Tab-separated table of C-alpha atoms in Angstrom:
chain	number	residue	atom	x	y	z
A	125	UNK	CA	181.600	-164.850	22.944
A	126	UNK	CA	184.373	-165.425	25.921
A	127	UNK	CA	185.450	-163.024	27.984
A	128	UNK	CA	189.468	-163.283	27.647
A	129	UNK	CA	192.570	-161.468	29.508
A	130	UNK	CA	196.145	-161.795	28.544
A	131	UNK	CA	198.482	-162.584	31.560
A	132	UNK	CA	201.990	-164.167	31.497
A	133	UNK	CA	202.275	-168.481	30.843
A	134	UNK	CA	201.983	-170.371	33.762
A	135	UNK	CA	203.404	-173.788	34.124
A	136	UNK	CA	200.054	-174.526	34.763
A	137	UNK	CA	198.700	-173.688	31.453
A	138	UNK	CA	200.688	-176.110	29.817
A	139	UNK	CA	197.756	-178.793	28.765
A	140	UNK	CA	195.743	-175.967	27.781
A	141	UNK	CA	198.274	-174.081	26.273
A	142	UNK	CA	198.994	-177.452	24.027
A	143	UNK	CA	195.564	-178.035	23.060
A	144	UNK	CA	195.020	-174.111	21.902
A	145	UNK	CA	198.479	-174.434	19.663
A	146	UNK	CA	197.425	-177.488	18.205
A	147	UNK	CA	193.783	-176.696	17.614
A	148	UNK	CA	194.812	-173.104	16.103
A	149	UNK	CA	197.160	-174.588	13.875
A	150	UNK	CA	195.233	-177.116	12.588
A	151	UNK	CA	193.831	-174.919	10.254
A	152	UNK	CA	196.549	-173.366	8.763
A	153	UNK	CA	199.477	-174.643	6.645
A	154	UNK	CA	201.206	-175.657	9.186
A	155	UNK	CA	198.856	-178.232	10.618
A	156	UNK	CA	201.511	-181.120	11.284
A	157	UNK	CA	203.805	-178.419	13.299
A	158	UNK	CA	202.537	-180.373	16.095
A	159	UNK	CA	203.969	-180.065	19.394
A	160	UNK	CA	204.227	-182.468	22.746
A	161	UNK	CA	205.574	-179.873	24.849
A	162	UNK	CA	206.146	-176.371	25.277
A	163	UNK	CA	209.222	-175.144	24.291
A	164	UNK	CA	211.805	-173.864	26.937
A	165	UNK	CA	213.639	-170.798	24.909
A	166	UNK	CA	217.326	-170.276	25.447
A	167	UNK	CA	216.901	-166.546	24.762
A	168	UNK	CA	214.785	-163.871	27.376
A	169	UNK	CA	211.183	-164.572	26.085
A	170	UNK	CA	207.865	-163.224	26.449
A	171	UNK	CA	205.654	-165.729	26.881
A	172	UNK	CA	201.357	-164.707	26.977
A	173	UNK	CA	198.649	-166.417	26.874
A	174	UNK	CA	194.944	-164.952	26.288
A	175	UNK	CA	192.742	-167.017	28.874
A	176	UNK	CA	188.938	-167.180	29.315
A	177	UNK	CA	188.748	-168.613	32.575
A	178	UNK	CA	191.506	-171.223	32.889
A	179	UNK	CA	191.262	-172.156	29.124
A	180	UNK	CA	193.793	-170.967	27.065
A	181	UNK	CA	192.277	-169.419	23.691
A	182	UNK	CA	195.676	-167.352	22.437
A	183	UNK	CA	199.041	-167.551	22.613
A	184	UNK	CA	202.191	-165.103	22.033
A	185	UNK	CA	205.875	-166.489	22.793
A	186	UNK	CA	208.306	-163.882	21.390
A	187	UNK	CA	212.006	-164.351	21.844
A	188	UNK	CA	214.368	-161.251	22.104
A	189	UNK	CA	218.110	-161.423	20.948
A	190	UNK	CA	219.490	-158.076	21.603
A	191	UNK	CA	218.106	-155.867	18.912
A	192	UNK	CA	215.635	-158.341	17.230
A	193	UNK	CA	212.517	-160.060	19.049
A	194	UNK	CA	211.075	-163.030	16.697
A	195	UNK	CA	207.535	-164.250	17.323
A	196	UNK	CA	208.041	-167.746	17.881
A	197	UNK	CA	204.121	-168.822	18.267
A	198	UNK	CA	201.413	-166.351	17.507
A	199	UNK	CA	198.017	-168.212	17.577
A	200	UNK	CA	194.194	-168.394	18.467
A	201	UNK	CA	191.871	-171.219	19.329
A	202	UNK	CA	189.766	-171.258	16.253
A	203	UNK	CA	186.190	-170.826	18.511
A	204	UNK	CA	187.467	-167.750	19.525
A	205	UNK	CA	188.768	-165.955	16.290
A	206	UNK	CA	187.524	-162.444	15.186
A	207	UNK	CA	187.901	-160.686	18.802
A	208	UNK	CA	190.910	-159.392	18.988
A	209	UNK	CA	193.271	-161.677	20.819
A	210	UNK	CA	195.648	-162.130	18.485
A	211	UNK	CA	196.289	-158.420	18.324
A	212	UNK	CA	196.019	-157.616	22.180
A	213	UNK	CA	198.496	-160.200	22.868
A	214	UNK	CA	200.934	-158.484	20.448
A	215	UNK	CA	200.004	-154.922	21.962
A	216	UNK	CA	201.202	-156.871	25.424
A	217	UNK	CA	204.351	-158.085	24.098
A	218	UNK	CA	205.475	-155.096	22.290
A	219	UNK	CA	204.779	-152.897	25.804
A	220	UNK	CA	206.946	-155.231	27.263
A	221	UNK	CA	209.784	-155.562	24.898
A	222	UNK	CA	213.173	-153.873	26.109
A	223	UNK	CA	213.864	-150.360	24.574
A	224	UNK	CA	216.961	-152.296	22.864
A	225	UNK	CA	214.642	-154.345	20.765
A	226	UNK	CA	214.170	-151.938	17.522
A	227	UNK	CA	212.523	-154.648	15.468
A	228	UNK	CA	210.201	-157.584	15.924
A	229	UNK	CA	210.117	-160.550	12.923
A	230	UNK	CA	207.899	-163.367	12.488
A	231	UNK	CA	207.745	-165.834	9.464
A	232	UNK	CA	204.542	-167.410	8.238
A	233	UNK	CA	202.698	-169.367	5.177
A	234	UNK	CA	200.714	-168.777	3.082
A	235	UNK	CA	197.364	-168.658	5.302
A	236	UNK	CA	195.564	-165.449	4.028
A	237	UNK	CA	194.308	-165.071	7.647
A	238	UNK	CA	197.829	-164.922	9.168
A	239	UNK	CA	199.161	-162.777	6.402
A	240	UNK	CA	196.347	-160.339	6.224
A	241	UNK	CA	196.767	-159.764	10.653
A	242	UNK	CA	200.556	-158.778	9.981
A	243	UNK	CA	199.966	-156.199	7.679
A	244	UNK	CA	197.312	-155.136	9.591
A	245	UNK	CA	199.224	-154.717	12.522
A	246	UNK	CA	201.824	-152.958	10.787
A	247	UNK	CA	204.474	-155.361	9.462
A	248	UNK	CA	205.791	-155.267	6.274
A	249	UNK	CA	207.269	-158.333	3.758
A	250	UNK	CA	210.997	-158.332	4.008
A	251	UNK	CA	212.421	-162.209	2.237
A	252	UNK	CA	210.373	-165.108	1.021
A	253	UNK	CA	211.568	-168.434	0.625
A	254	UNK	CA	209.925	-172.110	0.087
A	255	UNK	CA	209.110	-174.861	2.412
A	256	UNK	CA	208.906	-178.278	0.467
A	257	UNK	CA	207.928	-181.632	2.023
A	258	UNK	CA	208.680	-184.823	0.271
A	259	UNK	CA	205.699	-187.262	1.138
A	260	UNK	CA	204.708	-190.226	0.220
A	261	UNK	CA	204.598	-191.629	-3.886
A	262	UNK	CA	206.688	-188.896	-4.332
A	263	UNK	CA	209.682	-189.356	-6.292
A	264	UNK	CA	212.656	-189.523	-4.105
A	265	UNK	CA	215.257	-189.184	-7.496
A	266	UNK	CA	217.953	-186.592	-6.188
A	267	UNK	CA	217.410	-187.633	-2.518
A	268	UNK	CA	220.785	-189.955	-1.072
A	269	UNK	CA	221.108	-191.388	2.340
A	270	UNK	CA	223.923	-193.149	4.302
A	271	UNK	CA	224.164	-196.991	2.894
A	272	UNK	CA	223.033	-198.360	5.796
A	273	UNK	CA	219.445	-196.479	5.480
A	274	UNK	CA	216.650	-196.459	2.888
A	275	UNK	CA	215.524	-193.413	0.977
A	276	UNK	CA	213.767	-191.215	2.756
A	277	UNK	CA	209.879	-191.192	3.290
A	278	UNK	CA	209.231	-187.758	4.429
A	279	UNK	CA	211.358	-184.747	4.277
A	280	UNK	CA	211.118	-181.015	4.990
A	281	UNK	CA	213.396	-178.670	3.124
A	282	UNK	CA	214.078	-175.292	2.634
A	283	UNK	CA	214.507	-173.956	-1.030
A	284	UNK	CA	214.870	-170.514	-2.841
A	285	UNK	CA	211.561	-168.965	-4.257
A	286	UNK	CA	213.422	-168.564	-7.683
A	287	UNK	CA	212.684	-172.585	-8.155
A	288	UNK	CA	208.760	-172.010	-7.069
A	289	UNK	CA	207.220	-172.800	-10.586
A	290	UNK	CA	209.617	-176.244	-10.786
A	291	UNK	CA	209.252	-177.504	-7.026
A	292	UNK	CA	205.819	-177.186	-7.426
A	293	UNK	CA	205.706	-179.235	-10.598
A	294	UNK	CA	207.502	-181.749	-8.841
A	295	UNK	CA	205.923	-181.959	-4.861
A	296	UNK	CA	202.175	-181.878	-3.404
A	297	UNK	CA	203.419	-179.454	-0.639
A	298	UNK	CA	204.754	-176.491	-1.049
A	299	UNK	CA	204.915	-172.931	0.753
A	300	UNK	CA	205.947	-169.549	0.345
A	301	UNK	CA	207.296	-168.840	3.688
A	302	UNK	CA	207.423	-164.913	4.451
A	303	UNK	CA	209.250	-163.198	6.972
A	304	UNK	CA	207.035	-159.847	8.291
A	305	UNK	CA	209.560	-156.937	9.931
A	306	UNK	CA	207.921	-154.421	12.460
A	307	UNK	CA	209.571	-151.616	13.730
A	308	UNK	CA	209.155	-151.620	17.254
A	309	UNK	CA	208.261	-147.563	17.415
A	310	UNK	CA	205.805	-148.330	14.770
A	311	UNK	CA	204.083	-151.254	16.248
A	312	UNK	CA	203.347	-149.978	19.627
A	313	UNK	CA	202.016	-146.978	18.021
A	314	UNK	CA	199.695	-149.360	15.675
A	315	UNK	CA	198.599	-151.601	18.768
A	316	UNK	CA	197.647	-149.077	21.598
A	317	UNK	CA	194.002	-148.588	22.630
Protein backbone atom coordinates (compact mmCIF):
# COMPACT_ATOMS: atom_id res chain seq x y z
CA UNK A 1 0.00 0.00 0.00
CA UNK A 2 1.99 3.47 -0.93
CA UNK A 3 2.67 5.90 1.26
CA UNK A 4 1.23 9.20 -0.57
CA UNK A 5 1.30 13.16 0.29
CA UNK A 6 -0.54 15.80 -1.57
CA UNK A 7 1.69 18.85 -2.52
CA UNK A 8 1.10 21.45 -5.29
CA UNK A 9 1.91 20.26 -9.42
CA UNK A 10 5.24 20.68 -10.38
CA UNK A 11 6.29 21.14 -13.92
CA UNK A 12 8.14 18.28 -13.17
CA UNK A 13 5.33 15.98 -12.62
CA UNK A 14 4.09 16.39 -15.90
CA UNK A 15 4.98 12.68 -17.43
CA UNK A 16 3.76 11.29 -14.33
CA UNK A 17 0.99 13.40 -13.92
CA UNK A 18 -0.07 12.20 -17.71
CA UNK A 19 0.32 8.66 -17.14
CA UNK A 20 -1.88 8.77 -13.65
CA UNK A 21 -4.82 10.80 -15.74
CA UNK A 22 -4.75 8.45 -18.40
CA UNK A 23 -4.42 5.25 -16.43
CA UNK A 24 -7.31 6.51 -13.92
CA UNK A 25 -9.50 7.25 -16.62
CA UNK A 26 -9.19 4.36 -18.44
CA UNK A 27 -11.58 2.79 -16.44
CA UNK A 28 -14.27 4.97 -16.39
CA UNK A 29 -16.62 6.32 -19.11
CA UNK A 30 -14.54 8.59 -20.13
CA UNK A 31 -11.67 6.42 -21.25
CA UNK A 32 -10.91 8.22 -24.71
CA UNK A 33 -10.74 11.78 -22.72
CA UNK A 34 -7.20 11.28 -23.39
CA UNK A 35 -4.82 13.95 -22.95
CA UNK A 36 -1.10 14.88 -24.49
CA UNK A 37 -0.53 17.62 -22.21
CA UNK A 38 -1.53 19.24 -19.19
CA UNK A 39 -3.77 21.86 -19.46
CA UNK A 40 -2.65 25.53 -18.72
CA UNK A 41 -6.06 27.14 -17.10
CA UNK A 42 -6.89 30.72 -17.91
CA UNK A 43 -8.65 31.08 -14.54
CA UNK A 44 -6.59 31.02 -10.77
CA UNK A 45 -6.39 27.16 -10.31
CA UNK A 46 -5.51 24.78 -7.76
CA UNK A 47 -3.59 22.35 -9.08
CA UNK A 48 -2.53 18.92 -6.51
CA UNK A 49 -1.21 16.05 -7.04
CA UNK A 50 -1.09 12.97 -4.44
CA UNK A 51 2.59 11.54 -4.91
CA UNK A 52 4.20 8.36 -3.51
CA UNK A 53 7.65 9.13 -4.03
CA UNK A 54 7.97 10.95 -7.36
CA UNK A 55 5.02 8.96 -8.91
CA UNK A 56 2.01 10.65 -9.25
CA UNK A 57 -1.05 8.38 -8.01
CA UNK A 58 -3.92 11.40 -7.71
CA UNK A 59 -4.73 14.35 -9.13
CA UNK A 60 -7.05 17.53 -8.25
CA UNK A 61 -7.03 20.68 -10.73
CA UNK A 62 -9.91 22.93 -9.61
CA UNK A 63 -10.48 26.22 -11.34
CA UNK A 64 -12.04 29.23 -9.39
CA UNK A 65 -14.16 31.98 -11.22
CA UNK A 66 -15.14 34.36 -8.59
CA UNK A 67 -17.86 32.65 -6.65
CA UNK A 68 -17.75 29.14 -8.30
CA UNK A 69 -14.59 26.69 -8.27
CA UNK A 70 -15.22 23.68 -10.90
CA UNK A 71 -13.16 20.51 -10.52
CA UNK A 72 -11.63 20.23 -13.74
CA UNK A 73 -9.71 16.67 -13.13
CA UNK A 74 -10.40 14.67 -10.05
CA UNK A 75 -8.66 11.23 -10.42
CA UNK A 76 -6.63 8.21 -8.94
CA UNK A 77 -4.19 5.77 -10.41
CA UNK A 78 -6.26 2.67 -10.31
CA UNK A 79 -3.30 0.58 -8.07
CA UNK A 80 -3.85 2.94 -5.57
CA UNK A 81 -7.73 3.25 -5.15
CA UNK A 82 -9.53 2.67 -1.76
CA UNK A 83 -7.04 4.95 0.46
CA UNK A 84 -8.24 8.00 0.52
CA UNK A 85 -6.56 10.18 -2.04
CA UNK A 86 -9.20 11.19 -3.85
CA UNK A 87 -10.81 12.69 -0.79
CA UNK A 88 -7.58 14.23 0.87
CA UNK A 89 -6.85 15.97 -2.25
CA UNK A 90 -10.33 17.58 -2.15
CA UNK A 91 -9.92 18.35 1.73
CA UNK A 92 -6.55 20.28 0.27
CA UNK A 93 -8.28 22.16 -2.31
CA UNK A 94 -11.25 23.21 -0.43
CA UNK A 95 -8.67 24.63 2.56
CA UNK A 96 -7.24 26.48 -0.05
CA UNK A 97 -10.10 27.91 -1.93
CA UNK A 98 -10.64 31.81 -1.44
CA UNK A 99 -13.42 32.75 1.13
CA UNK A 100 -15.22 34.23 -2.16
CA UNK A 101 -15.67 30.80 -3.57
CA UNK A 102 -19.23 29.72 -1.92
CA UNK A 103 -19.63 26.71 -4.18
CA UNK A 104 -17.50 24.08 -5.84
CA UNK A 105 -19.13 21.98 -9.12
CA UNK A 106 -17.87 19.10 -10.91
CA UNK A 107 -19.66 17.07 -13.72
CA UNK A 108 -19.23 13.35 -14.18
CA UNK A 109 -20.71 9.97 -15.90
CA UNK A 110 -22.17 7.55 -15.07
CA UNK A 111 -19.21 5.56 -13.21
CA UNK A 112 -20.88 4.34 -9.91
CA UNK A 113 -17.41 4.82 -8.32
CA UNK A 114 -17.19 8.55 -9.19
CA UNK A 115 -20.79 9.17 -8.36
CA UNK A 116 -20.92 7.30 -5.14
CA UNK A 117 -17.31 9.62 -3.83
CA UNK A 118 -19.41 12.92 -4.53
CA UNK A 119 -22.16 12.17 -2.48
CA UNK A 120 -20.01 10.92 -0.10
CA UNK A 121 -18.13 13.89 0.18
CA UNK A 122 -21.07 15.94 0.40
CA UNK A 123 -22.24 17.06 -3.05
CA UNK A 124 -25.51 16.94 -4.15
CA UNK A 125 -27.15 16.37 -8.02
CA UNK A 126 -28.07 19.73 -9.38
CA UNK A 127 -28.76 19.20 -13.79
CA UNK A 128 -28.22 16.13 -15.88
CA UNK A 129 -27.80 16.11 -19.41
CA UNK A 130 -26.51 13.46 -22.21
CA UNK A 131 -23.26 12.95 -23.87
CA UNK A 132 -23.75 11.05 -27.29
CA UNK A 133 -20.93 9.92 -29.60
CA UNK A 134 -21.62 9.00 -33.13
CA UNK A 135 -19.10 6.09 -34.01
CA UNK A 136 -18.60 4.05 -36.50
CA UNK A 137 -21.73 1.91 -38.60
CA UNK A 138 -23.70 4.29 -37.03
CA UNK A 139 -26.21 5.98 -39.00
CA UNK A 140 -25.12 9.42 -39.81
CA UNK A 141 -29.05 10.40 -41.23
CA UNK A 142 -29.60 13.99 -39.64
CA UNK A 143 -25.82 14.72 -39.58
CA UNK A 144 -24.77 17.63 -42.64
CA UNK A 145 -21.35 18.90 -43.32
CA UNK A 146 -19.87 21.68 -45.55
CA UNK A 147 -19.88 20.28 -49.40
CA UNK A 148 -16.49 20.10 -49.58
CA UNK A 149 -16.31 17.35 -46.59
CA UNK A 150 -17.76 13.86 -46.07
CA UNK A 151 -20.16 12.93 -43.31
CA UNK A 152 -18.79 12.72 -40.28
CA UNK A 153 -17.13 9.55 -38.67
CA UNK A 154 -17.09 10.38 -35.09
CA UNK A 155 -18.91 12.99 -33.22
CA UNK A 156 -19.48 14.08 -29.62
CA UNK A 157 -22.64 15.95 -28.78
CA UNK A 158 -24.44 17.26 -26.10
CA UNK A 159 -28.28 16.51 -25.85
CA UNK A 160 -31.18 17.02 -23.28
CA UNK A 161 -31.95 13.98 -20.94
CA UNK A 162 -35.70 14.32 -22.02
CA UNK A 163 -34.52 12.39 -25.46
CA UNK A 164 -32.55 9.57 -23.22
CA UNK A 165 -34.93 6.58 -24.10
CA UNK A 166 -34.66 7.66 -28.15
CA UNK A 167 -30.78 8.52 -28.34
CA UNK A 168 -30.19 5.45 -26.83
CA UNK A 169 -32.27 3.51 -29.32
CA UNK A 170 -30.40 5.11 -31.88
CA UNK A 171 -26.31 5.29 -30.61
CA UNK A 172 -23.89 2.63 -28.80
CA UNK A 173 -22.65 5.50 -26.50
CA UNK A 174 -24.44 7.30 -24.43
CA UNK A 175 -24.10 9.14 -20.90
CA UNK A 176 -25.94 10.79 -18.34
CA UNK A 177 -23.63 13.52 -17.49
CA UNK A 178 -24.33 15.00 -13.84
CA UNK A 179 -23.24 18.09 -12.45
CA UNK A 180 -22.53 17.60 -8.31
CA UNK A 181 -22.85 21.26 -6.30
CA UNK A 182 -20.96 21.54 -2.87
CA UNK A 183 -21.30 24.26 -0.70
CA UNK A 184 -18.04 25.32 0.21
CA UNK A 185 -19.01 25.71 4.24
CA UNK A 186 -20.34 22.28 3.91
CA UNK A 187 -17.50 20.59 2.25
CA UNK A 188 -14.71 21.66 4.40
CA UNK A 189 -16.75 20.66 7.26
CA UNK A 190 -17.31 17.04 5.50
CA UNK A 191 -13.46 16.73 4.56
CA UNK A 192 -11.52 17.73 7.81
CA UNK A 193 -9.65 15.11 9.85
Amino acid sequence: MPIFRVRDYASSDRDSWLRCRLLGFFETDYYDDVWTERPDYERPAIRLVAVDGATVIGILDLVVDGELATIETVVVHPDARGQGIASALLGQALQRLPIQAGRVDAWTREDRAANAWYRRAGFREDHRYLHVYLGPGESRAGFSTPDELDGPMHAFLHARIEDEDRLRARFRRVYVCRRYVLDTDQGRTRTRG
